[in-house]
Amino acid sequence: MSGAKGAIDSTARRILNRYYLAMAVPFVVDLITSTVYATVHSHLPVLPPMMAMSALFLVAGIGVGAHVLLRPVHRFLDGRASFAEIQDRLASLPRHSAILVAAFFAPMLALRLLSPRLGITFGATIEIPAWIDAIATFVVLTSFNVVLVFFVVSAFLEGLCVHLFRTRGVNLDRFSGSFSRKVGVGVLFLAFAALILLAADVASYDGERLLKEASVDVVASIVGAVTIYLWIARALTAAVVRLDHGMKRVADGDLEVRLPVTSDDEVGHATSGFNQMVTGLAERQYLRDTFGKYVHESVAADILGNQERRGRAADRLAEATLMFTDIEGFTGLSESLPPEEVARVLNIYYAAIVPVIHRHRGVVNSCIGDGLFASFNLPLPLADHAAAAVRAAIEMQQELAGATFASGLRIRTRIGINTGPVIGVTIGTSDWLSYTLLGDAVNVASRVEQLNKTFGTSILVTEGAMRAAGQEFRWRRHGAADVRGHQGDVVVYSPVSP
C-alpha cells in the first residue's frame, strides 16, 4: 500500500484534472465541426440545439464515465489500493477511454445525421445528407474522435506515469498492448479518412452541392490529419526519446539512471528491460567494487568477466616483486591489549600502509593478523615493479613513523622484498576459492622479511630485487644468509636514505 489516505498532492490533482480535459476533446471537435457545417450551409440557428445534444451525450455521459475510469488511480493515490491492484486499469486507460468515447459519440452522431429524415429540423431548413455521405461521415468522424482520444489519453498517461514513478517509485510491469497496432491504427486513419469522405461526396452529390461538401471535407481532413499526427507523435515518441537519453547516460557511466514505464506495449517493455539491465549492471559494478576489496579489482574483473571458468581467475606466469610485512612485537602487543583494541590498532596500521602500496600500483593479496602479502606486476602489470616495491617500502616506514596509535603506541614493521618468477592461480574447492601467488620467490620474500630480526633492519631486499630495481637507490650490503626451504644462500641489502 502506498501513501496515506487522502494524501493526493496538488501536482497529482493537476495531472488528474488533465484527464477530464483530454476526455473533453470530442465535445471540442464536435463544436468546431458543427460550427463549420452550420456556417458553410447557412444553418446557424441549428447550432445551439446541436450543441445541447452534444453536451448531453458527451459532457455528461463521457464526464461520468471518465470519473469511473479514473477512480482506481484516485484509490491508489489516497492509499486505498496498491499499485498492483490498479496498474491493469491504469495501463488500459487509453483503450477504455476510446471505447467510452465510441459508446457516447456514435449514437449522438447517428441521431444527428438521422434527425432530418425523422423530421427533426432544429428550427431550420436542413439539407438531408445522402445515405452514402451520412454513413461515411458517421464512420470517419466517430473514428477520428476515437483515435484522437486514444492518443491524447496516451499522452496524459505518459505524464501521469512519470509523476507516479518520481513520487511513488512505481512502474508498469505488465505488457499486453501493441506498439505496432497503435501506429497501424493511426496510419490507416490518416491514409483513408479523406479518401472515404471525398469518395462519398462524389458518389452522393454533383454541382454546387458537391463543391460545398467536398470543400468542407477537404479542410476538415487536413485539420484532422495534422491534429492526429501531432498527438501520435507526442504520445509515441516521448518514451522512445527518454529511452535513448537513458542509454546515453549509461554509456557515459551513469548506473543510477532509471526510467518511468509509461505504456504497456513493446516500448514500455523495452523501458522495463532497460531498468532491469541497468540494475544488473549496477549490482555487477557493486559486486566488482566489493569483491575488489577482498581481491584486487583486476582479479575480480577477470573472474566476473568469464563465467566459463566458474569463478576462477586465469592462471598467469610472470616475473613479479613480492613483499611481506610483519609488525615488530605484535605477539606481546596482542597479549597486553584486549581484542577490540588490537583490532583498532590493526585498522590504523593497515589504513597507513595499504594506500601506500596502492599508490605504487602494488596489489595486497592477503592479510593474516599483522602479516601482509603484496605483489607488484602480478596480477596488475607494472614495468618497474621492483623499484616500485622499494619505493613503497620506504614510504610505508615514513607513514608509520608519523602514525598515531592508541595509548601512545609506536608501531614498527619489518618488510621483506624479493623478485622472481611466480604464477597467479586460483586454488580451492567447488565451494571455496582463493586467488594467490605461488613460487619459490614467494617463499624467499617471506623468509627475507624474518631476516630483519637477524640483521636489526626494517627493510631487506634480495640481490635479485636490488638488481631489478636499477640505479635509483643506494644500498647497504648485509651479506648472505641461509633461507629455510631455499637451496643456497640469499644475499640481502637495505636501501640507504640519501
Coordinates of C-alpha atoms in Angstrom, one line a residue:
M1 CA 0.0 0.0 0.0
S2 CA 1.4 3.4 -1.0
G3 CA 0.6 6.7 0.5
A4 CA -1.7 7.7 3.4
K5 CA -5.4 8.0 3.0
G6 CA -6.3 11.3 1.4
A7 CA -2.7 12.3 0.6
I8 CA -3.1 13.3 -3.0
D9 CA -0.7 16.1 -3.7
S10 CA -1.5 19.2 -5.6
T11 CA 0.7 18.2 -8.6
A12 CA -1.1 14.9 -8.9
R13 CA -4.5 16.6 -8.7
R14 CA -3.5 18.9 -11.6
I15 CA -2.4 16.0 -13.6
L16 CA -5.6 14.1 -13.0
N17 CA -7.6 17.1 -14.0
R18 CA -5.9 17.0 -17.4
Y19 CA -7.6 13.7 -18.0
Y20 CA -11.0 15.4 -17.9
L21 CA -9.7 17.9 -20.4
A22 CA -8.5 15.1 -22.6
M23 CA -11.9 13.5 -22.5
A24 CA -13.5 16.8 -23.5
V25 CA -11.8 16.6 -26.9
P26 CA -14.8 15.0 -28.6
F27 CA -17.0 17.9 -27.5
V28 CA -14.5 20.5 -28.7
V29 CA -14.2 18.6 -32.1
D30 CA -17.9 18.5 -32.4
L31 CA -18.3 22.1 -31.6
I32 CA -15.8 23.0 -34.3
T33 CA -17.2 20.7 -36.9
S34 CA -20.8 21.8 -36.2
T35 CA -19.9 25.4 -36.4
V36 CA -18.1 24.9 -39.7
Y37 CA -21.1 22.9 -41.0
A38 CA -23.7 25.5 -39.9
T39 CA -21.6 28.4 -41.3
V40 CA -21.0 26.8 -44.7
H41 CA -24.6 25.7 -45.1
S42 CA -26.0 28.9 -43.6
H43 CA -27.8 27.0 -40.8
L44 CA -26.6 28.9 -37.8
P45 CA -29.9 28.5 -35.9
V46 CA -29.3 24.8 -35.7
L47 CA -26.0 25.3 -33.7
P48 CA -27.5 25.8 -30.2
P49 CA -29.7 22.7 -30.2
M50 CA -26.9 20.6 -31.8
M51 CA -24.6 21.8 -29.0
A52 CA -27.2 21.0 -26.4
M53 CA -27.4 17.4 -27.8
S54 CA -23.6 17.2 -27.8
A55 CA -23.4 18.4 -24.2
L56 CA -26.0 15.8 -23.1
F57 CA -24.2 12.9 -24.7
L58 CA -20.5 13.9 -24.4
V59 CA -20.1 16.3 -21.5
A60 CA -22.5 14.4 -19.2
G61 CA -22.0 10.9 -20.4
I62 CA -18.3 10.9 -21.1
G63 CA -17.7 13.0 -18.0
V64 CA -19.3 10.5 -15.7
G65 CA -17.6 7.6 -17.5
A66 CA -14.2 9.4 -17.2
H67 CA -14.7 9.7 -13.5
V68 CA -15.3 6.0 -13.2
L69 CA -12.3 5.2 -15.3
L70 CA -10.0 7.4 -13.2
R71 CA -11.3 6.1 -9.8
P72 CA -8.7 3.4 -9.4
V73 CA -5.9 6.0 -9.7
H74 CA -7.6 8.1 -7.1
R75 CA -7.8 5.0 -4.8
F76 CA -4.1 4.4 -5.2
L77 CA -3.1 8.0 -4.6
D78 CA -5.1 8.3 -1.4
G79 CA -3.8 5.0 -0.1
R80 CA -6.8 2.8 -0.5
A81 CA -5.3 0.4 -3.1
S82 CA -1.9 -0.9 -4.0
F83 CA -0.3 -0.2 -7.4
A84 CA -0.5 -3.9 -8.3
E85 CA -4.3 -3.7 -7.8
I86 CA -4.8 -0.8 -10.2
Q87 CA -2.0 -1.0 -12.8
D88 CA -4.0 -3.0 -15.3
R89 CA -6.7 -0.4 -15.2
L90 CA -4.1 2.3 -15.5
A91 CA -2.3 0.8 -18.4
S92 CA -5.6 0.2 -20.3
L93 CA -6.8 3.8 -19.7
P94 CA -6.3 4.9 -23.3
R95 CA -8.2 1.9 -24.7
H96 CA -11.0 2.2 -22.2
S97 CA -11.3 5.9 -22.8
A98 CA -11.5 5.4 -26.6
I99 CA -14.3 2.8 -26.1
L100 CA -16.1 5.2 -23.8
V101 CA -16.0 7.9 -26.5
A102 CA -17.3 5.5 -29.1
A103 CA -20.1 4.4 -26.8
F104 CA -21.4 8.0 -26.5
F105 CA -20.3 9.8 -29.6
A106 CA -21.5 7.2 -32.1
P107 CA -25.2 7.3 -31.0
M108 CA -25.2 11.1 -30.7
L109 CA -23.8 11.5 -34.2
A110 CA -26.1 8.8 -35.6
L111 CA -29.1 10.7 -34.1
R112 CA -27.9 14.0 -35.5
L113 CA -27.5 12.5 -39.0
L114 CA -30.8 10.8 -38.9
S115 CA -32.8 13.7 -37.4
P116 CA -33.6 15.4 -40.8
R117 CA -35.0 12.1 -42.1
L118 CA -37.1 11.9 -38.9
G119 CA -38.4 15.4 -39.4
I120 CA -36.3 16.9 -36.6
T121 CA -35.0 20.2 -38.2
F122 CA -34.0 22.2 -35.1
G123 CA -36.0 25.1 -36.4
A124 CA -34.2 25.5 -39.7
T125 CA -34.3 24.0 -43.2
I126 CA -31.6 21.3 -43.2
E127 CA -30.4 19.6 -46.4
I128 CA -30.8 15.9 -45.9
P129 CA -27.5 14.1 -46.4
A130 CA -27.3 11.2 -48.9
W131 CA -27.1 7.8 -47.2
I132 CA -23.6 7.2 -48.5
D133 CA -22.4 10.6 -47.3
A134 CA -24.1 10.1 -43.9
I135 CA -22.5 6.7 -43.4
A136 CA -19.1 7.9 -44.5
T137 CA -19.4 10.9 -42.2
F138 CA -20.5 8.7 -39.3
V139 CA -17.6 6.3 -39.7
V140 CA -14.9 8.9 -40.3
L141 CA -16.0 11.3 -37.6
T142 CA -16.5 8.6 -35.0
S143 CA -13.2 7.0 -35.9
F144 CA -11.5 10.4 -35.7
N145 CA -12.7 11.0 -32.2
V146 CA -11.8 7.5 -31.0
V147 CA -8.3 7.6 -32.5
L148 CA -7.7 11.2 -31.2
V149 CA -8.9 10.4 -27.7
F150 CA -6.7 7.3 -27.6
F151 CA -3.6 9.2 -28.3
V152 CA -4.5 12.3 -26.3
V153 CA -5.1 10.0 -23.2
S154 CA -1.9 8.1 -24.1
A155 CA 0.0 11.4 -23.8
F156 CA -1.8 12.1 -20.5
L157 CA -0.9 8.6 -19.2
E158 CA 2.7 9.4 -20.1
G159 CA 2.7 12.4 -17.7
L160 CA 0.8 10.5 -15.0
C161 CA 3.2 7.5 -15.1
V162 CA 6.2 9.8 -14.9
H163 CA 4.7 11.5 -11.9
L164 CA 3.9 8.2 -10.2
F165 CA 7.4 7.0 -10.8
R166 CA 9.1 10.1 -9.4
T167 CA 6.9 10.5 -6.4
R168 CA 5.8 6.9 -5.6
G169 CA 8.6 4.8 -7.1
V170 CA 6.1 2.6 -9.1
N171 CA 6.3 1.4 -12.7
L172 CA 4.2 -0.6 -15.0
D173 CA 5.3 -4.2 -15.3
R174 CA 2.6 -5.9 -17.3
F175 CA 2.6 -5.6 -21.1
S176 CA -0.4 -6.6 -23.1
G177 CA -0.5 -3.7 -25.6
S178 CA 1.0 -3.5 -29.1
F179 CA 3.0 -0.6 -30.4
S180 CA 2.6 -1.7 -34.0
R181 CA -1.2 -1.8 -33.6
K182 CA -1.2 1.8 -32.2
V183 CA 0.9 3.0 -35.1
G184 CA -1.1 1.0 -37.6
V185 CA -4.4 2.4 -36.5
G186 CA -3.1 6.0 -36.7
V187 CA -1.6 5.4 -40.2
L188 CA -4.7 3.7 -41.6
F189 CA -6.9 6.5 -40.4
L190 CA -4.6 9.2 -41.8
A191 CA -4.4 7.3 -45.1
F192 CA -8.0 6.6 -45.8
A193 CA -10.2 9.1 -43.9
A194 CA -10.0 11.9 -46.5
L195 CA -10.4 9.4 -49.4
I196 CA -13.6 7.9 -47.8
L197 CA -15.2 11.3 -47.3
L198 CA -14.3 12.6 -50.8
A199 CA -15.4 9.3 -52.4
A200 CA -18.7 9.5 -50.6
D201 CA -19.2 13.2 -51.8
V202 CA -18.5 12.2 -55.4
A203 CA -20.9 9.3 -55.2
S204 CA -23.7 11.3 -53.5
Y205 CA -23.7 14.8 -55.0
D206 CA -23.0 16.9 -58.0
G207 CA -22.8 20.6 -59.0
E208 CA -22.7 23.2 -56.3
R209 CA -23.6 20.8 -53.5
L210 CA -20.6 18.5 -54.4
L211 CA -18.3 21.5 -54.4
K212 CA -19.6 22.7 -51.0
E213 CA -19.5 19.2 -49.3
A214 CA -16.0 18.4 -50.8
S215 CA -14.6 21.7 -49.7
V216 CA -15.7 21.2 -46.1
D217 CA -14.4 17.6 -46.1
V218 CA -11.0 18.6 -47.5
V219 CA -10.5 21.3 -44.9
A220 CA -11.7 19.0 -42.1
S221 CA -9.5 16.2 -43.3
I222 CA -6.4 18.4 -43.4
V223 CA -7.0 19.8 -39.9
G224 CA -7.9 16.4 -38.6
A225 CA -4.8 14.8 -40.1
V226 CA -2.5 17.4 -38.6
T227 CA -4.1 17.1 -35.2
I228 CA -3.9 13.3 -35.2
Y229 CA -0.3 13.4 -36.4
L230 CA 0.8 15.8 -33.6
W231 CA -0.8 13.8 -30.9
I232 CA 0.5 10.5 -32.3
A233 CA 4.0 12.0 -32.3
R234 CA 3.6 13.3 -28.8
A235 CA 2.2 10.1 -27.4
L236 CA 4.6 7.6 -29.1
T237 CA 7.9 9.4 -29.3
A238 CA 8.3 10.7 -25.8
A239 CA 9.1 7.3 -24.3
V240 CA 11.5 6.5 -27.2
V241 CA 13.4 9.7 -26.8
R242 CA 13.6 9.1 -23.0
L243 CA 14.9 5.6 -23.6
D244 CA 17.5 6.9 -26.0
H245 CA 18.6 9.5 -23.5
G246 CA 18.8 6.9 -20.7
M247 CA 21.0 4.7 -22.9
K248 CA 23.4 7.6 -23.5
R249 CA 23.7 8.2 -19.8
V250 CA 24.5 4.5 -19.2
A251 CA 27.1 4.7 -22.0
D252 CA 28.6 7.7 -20.1
G253 CA 28.9 5.5 -16.9
D254 CA 25.8 6.6 -15.1
L255 CA 24.3 3.5 -13.5
E256 CA 21.9 5.4 -11.2
V257 CA 19.5 6.2 -14.1
R258 CA 16.1 4.6 -14.0
L259 CA 13.2 5.4 -16.4
P260 CA 9.5 5.6 -15.9
V261 CA 7.5 2.9 -17.8
T262 CA 4.6 4.8 -19.5
S263 CA 2.9 2.2 -21.7
D264 CA 2.1 -1.5 -21.8
D265 CA 3.4 -2.1 -25.3
E266 CA 6.8 -3.0 -26.7
V267 CA 8.3 0.4 -25.9
G268 CA 7.2 0.0 -22.3
H269 CA 8.6 -3.5 -22.2
A270 CA 11.9 -2.2 -23.6
T271 CA 12.0 0.5 -21.0
S272 CA 11.3 -2.0 -18.2
G273 CA 14.1 -4.2 -19.6
F274 CA 16.4 -1.2 -19.7
N275 CA 15.7 -0.6 -16.0
Q276 CA 16.4 -4.3 -15.2
M277 CA 19.6 -4.1 -17.3
V278 CA 20.9 -1.0 -15.5
T279 CA 20.0 -2.6 -12.1
G280 CA 22.0 -5.6 -13.1
L281 CA 24.9 -3.5 -14.3
A282 CA 24.9 -1.6 -11.0
E283 CA 24.8 -4.8 -9.0
R284 CA 27.6 -6.2 -11.1
Q285 CA 29.6 -3.0 -10.5
Y286 CA 28.8 -3.1 -6.8
L287 CA 29.9 -6.8 -6.7
R288 CA 33.1 -5.9 -8.5
D289 CA 33.9 -3.0 -6.3
T290 CA 33.1 -5.0 -3.1
F291 CA 34.9 -8.1 -4.4
G292 CA 37.8 -5.8 -5.3
K293 CA 38.2 -5.0 -1.7
Y294 CA 38.9 -8.7 -1.0
V295 CA 40.9 -9.5 -4.1
H296 CA 42.3 -6.9 -6.5
E297 CA 40.0 -5.3 -9.0
S298 CA 41.9 -6.8 -11.9
V299 CA 41.3 -10.3 -10.4
A300 CA 37.7 -9.6 -9.7
A301 CA 37.2 -8.3 -13.3
D302 CA 38.8 -11.4 -14.7
I303 CA 36.7 -13.7 -12.5
L304 CA 33.4 -11.9 -13.2
G305 CA 34.2 -11.5 -16.9
N306 CA 34.4 -15.2 -17.7
Q307 CA 31.6 -17.4 -16.4
E308 CA 33.0 -20.4 -18.2
R309 CA 35.8 -20.6 -15.6
R310 CA 33.2 -20.8 -12.8
G311 CA 34.7 -18.2 -10.5
R312 CA 38.3 -18.9 -11.3
A313 CA 40.8 -16.3 -12.5
A314 CA 43.0 -17.3 -15.4
D315 CA 46.4 -18.7 -14.4
R316 CA 49.2 -16.3 -15.2
L317 CA 53.0 -16.8 -15.0
A318 CA 55.2 -13.7 -14.7
E319 CA 58.2 -12.2 -13.0
A320 CA 56.9 -10.2 -10.0
T321 CA 58.2 -8.5 -6.9
L322 CA 56.9 -9.9 -3.7
M323 CA 56.6 -8.0 -0.4
F324 CA 55.9 -9.4 3.1
T325 CA 55.4 -7.2 6.1
D326 CA 55.1 -8.0 9.8
I327 CA 54.6 -5.8 12.9
E328 CA 57.5 -5.9 15.3
G329 CA 56.5 -7.3 18.7
F330 CA 52.9 -8.0 17.7
T331 CA 52.6 -11.1 19.8
G332 CA 53.4 -9.2 23.0
L333 CA 51.1 -6.4 21.9
S334 CA 48.2 -8.9 21.5
E335 CA 48.7 -10.3 24.9
S336 CA 48.7 -6.8 26.6
L337 CA 45.7 -5.4 24.9
P338 CA 42.0 -6.5 24.7
P339 CA 41.0 -8.0 21.3
E340 CA 38.9 -4.9 20.3
E341 CA 41.9 -2.7 20.9
V342 CA 44.1 -5.0 18.9
A343 CA 41.6 -4.8 16.0
R344 CA 41.6 -1.0 16.3
V345 CA 45.4 -0.9 16.1
L346 CA 45.5 -3.2 13.1
N347 CA 42.9 -1.0 11.3
I348 CA 45.0 2.1 11.8
Y349 CA 48.1 0.2 10.8
Y350 CA 46.6 -1.1 7.5
A351 CA 45.0 2.3 6.9
A352 CA 48.5 3.7 6.9
I353 CA 50.4 1.2 4.7
V354 CA 47.8 -0.2 2.3
P355 CA 47.1 3.1 0.5
V356 CA 50.9 3.4 0.0
I357 CA 51.1 0.0 -1.7
H358 CA 48.1 1.0 -3.9
R359 CA 49.7 4.3 -4.8
H360 CA 52.8 2.5 -6.1
R361 CA 50.5 0.1 -8.1
G362 CA 51.0 -2.9 -5.8
V363 CA 48.3 -5.4 -5.0
V364 CA 47.5 -6.6 -1.5
N365 CA 47.0 -10.3 -1.9
S366 CA 46.3 -11.3 1.7
C367 CA 46.4 -10.2 5.4
I368 CA 46.7 -12.6 8.2
G369 CA 46.7 -10.9 11.6
D370 CA 49.5 -8.4 11.4
G371 CA 51.1 -10.1 8.3
L372 CA 50.6 -8.6 4.9
F373 CA 51.5 -10.1 1.5
A374 CA 51.6 -7.7 -1.5
S375 CA 52.8 -8.2 -5.1
F376 CA 54.0 -5.9 -7.9
N377 CA 53.4 -6.8 -11.6
L378 CA 51.1 -9.7 -10.9
P379 CA 48.1 -9.6 -11.1
L380 CA 48.4 -5.9 -12.1
P381 CA 51.0 -5.4 -14.8
L382 CA 53.8 -2.9 -13.8
A383 CA 57.0 -2.3 -15.7
D384 CA 59.3 -1.1 -12.9
H385 CA 57.8 -3.4 -10.3
A386 CA 61.0 -3.9 -8.2
A387 CA 61.7 -0.2 -7.9
A388 CA 58.0 0.5 -7.1
A389 CA 58.1 -2.1 -4.3
V390 CA 61.2 -0.5 -2.8
R391 CA 59.7 3.0 -3.0
A392 CA 56.5 1.7 -1.4
A393 CA 58.5 0.1 1.5
I394 CA 60.4 3.3 2.2
E395 CA 57.2 5.4 2.1
M396 CA 55.4 2.8 4.4
Q397 CA 58.1 3.2 7.0
Q398 CA 57.7 7.0 6.8
E399 CA 53.9 6.8 7.1
L400 CA 54.2 4.6 10.2
A401 CA 56.7 7.0 11.8
G402 CA 54.1 9.7 11.7
A403 CA 51.0 7.5 12.6
T404 CA 49.3 7.8 15.9
F405 CA 48.1 4.7 17.7
A406 CA 46.1 4.2 20.9
S407 CA 47.8 4.6 24.3
G408 CA 50.8 6.2 22.8
L409 CA 51.9 3.1 21.0
R410 CA 54.7 3.3 18.3
I411 CA 54.4 0.7 15.6
R412 CA 57.3 -0.6 13.6
T413 CA 57.0 -3.0 10.8
R414 CA 59.5 -5.3 9.1
I415 CA 59.5 -5.6 5.3
G416 CA 61.0 -8.3 3.0
I417 CA 61.2 -7.9 -0.8
N418 CA 62.2 -10.4 -3.4
T419 CA 61.9 -10.6 -7.2
G420 CA 61.4 -13.8 -9.2
P421 CA 59.0 -15.9 -11.3
V422 CA 55.7 -16.7 -9.8
I423 CA 52.3 -17.9 -11.0
G424 CA 48.9 -16.4 -10.1
V425 CA 46.4 -19.2 -9.6
T426 CA 43.0 -19.9 -8.1
I427 CA 43.1 -22.7 -5.5
G428 CA 40.3 -24.3 -3.5
T429 CA 37.3 -26.5 -3.9
S430 CA 33.9 -26.1 -5.7
D431 CA 32.5 -24.1 -2.7
W432 CA 35.7 -22.3 -1.6
L433 CA 38.2 -20.5 -3.7
S434 CA 41.2 -18.2 -3.1
Y435 CA 43.4 -16.3 -5.5
T436 CA 47.1 -16.4 -4.6
L437 CA 50.7 -16.3 -6.0
L438 CA 52.9 -19.4 -5.8
G439 CA 56.6 -20.0 -6.4
D440 CA 59.9 -20.2 -4.7
A441 CA 60.2 -16.4 -5.0
V442 CA 57.2 -16.0 -2.7
N443 CA 58.8 -18.3 -0.1
V444 CA 62.1 -16.4 -0.2
A445 CA 60.3 -13.0 0.2
S446 CA 58.6 -14.3 3.3
R447 CA 61.8 -15.6 4.8
V448 CA 63.7 -12.4 4.0
E449 CA 61.1 -10.5 6.0
Q450 CA 62.0 -12.6 9.0
L451 CA 65.8 -12.0 8.5
N452 CA 65.2 -8.4 9.6
K453 CA 65.3 -9.8 13.2
T454 CA 68.8 -11.2 12.5
F455 CA 70.2 -8.0 10.9
G456 CA 68.3 -5.5 13.0
T457 CA 66.8 -3.8 9.9
S458 CA 63.3 -2.7 8.9
I459 CA 63.6 -3.3 5.1
L460 CA 65.5 -6.2 3.5
V461 CA 65.8 -6.7 -0.3
T462 CA 67.3 -9.7 -2.0
E463 CA 70.0 -9.3 -4.6
G464 CA 67.7 -10.2 -7.4
A465 CA 65.2 -7.4 -6.4
M466 CA 68.1 -5.0 -5.8
R467 CA 69.4 -5.5 -9.3
A468 CA 65.9 -5.3 -10.9
A469 CA 65.3 -2.0 -9.1
G470 CA 68.1 -0.4 -11.0
Q471 CA 70.3 2.6 -10.1
E472 CA 67.6 4.6 -8.3
F473 CA 68.7 3.6 -4.8
R474 CA 71.9 3.4 -2.7
W475 CA 72.3 0.1 -1.0
R476 CA 73.9 -1.4 2.1
R477 CA 75.0 -5.0 1.7
H478 CA 74.4 -7.2 4.8
G479 CA 75.8 -10.4 3.4
A480 CA 74.5 -13.9 2.6
A481 CA 72.0 -15.8 4.8
D482 CA 70.5 -19.2 4.7
V483 CA 66.8 -19.3 3.9
R484 CA 64.8 -22.2 5.0
G485 CA 63.2 -24.0 2.1
H486 CA 65.5 -22.5 -0.5
Q487 CA 68.7 -24.0 -1.9
G488 CA 71.7 -21.8 -1.5
D489 CA 72.2 -18.6 0.5
V490 CA 70.4 -15.4 -0.2
V491 CA 72.3 -12.1 -0.3
V492 CA 70.3 -9.3 1.2
Y493 CA 70.5 -5.5 1.1
S494 CA 68.8 -2.5 2.7
P495 CA 68.1 0.8 0.9
V496 CA 70.1 3.7 2.3
S497 CA 68.4 7.0 2.8
P498 CA 70.2 9.8 0.8

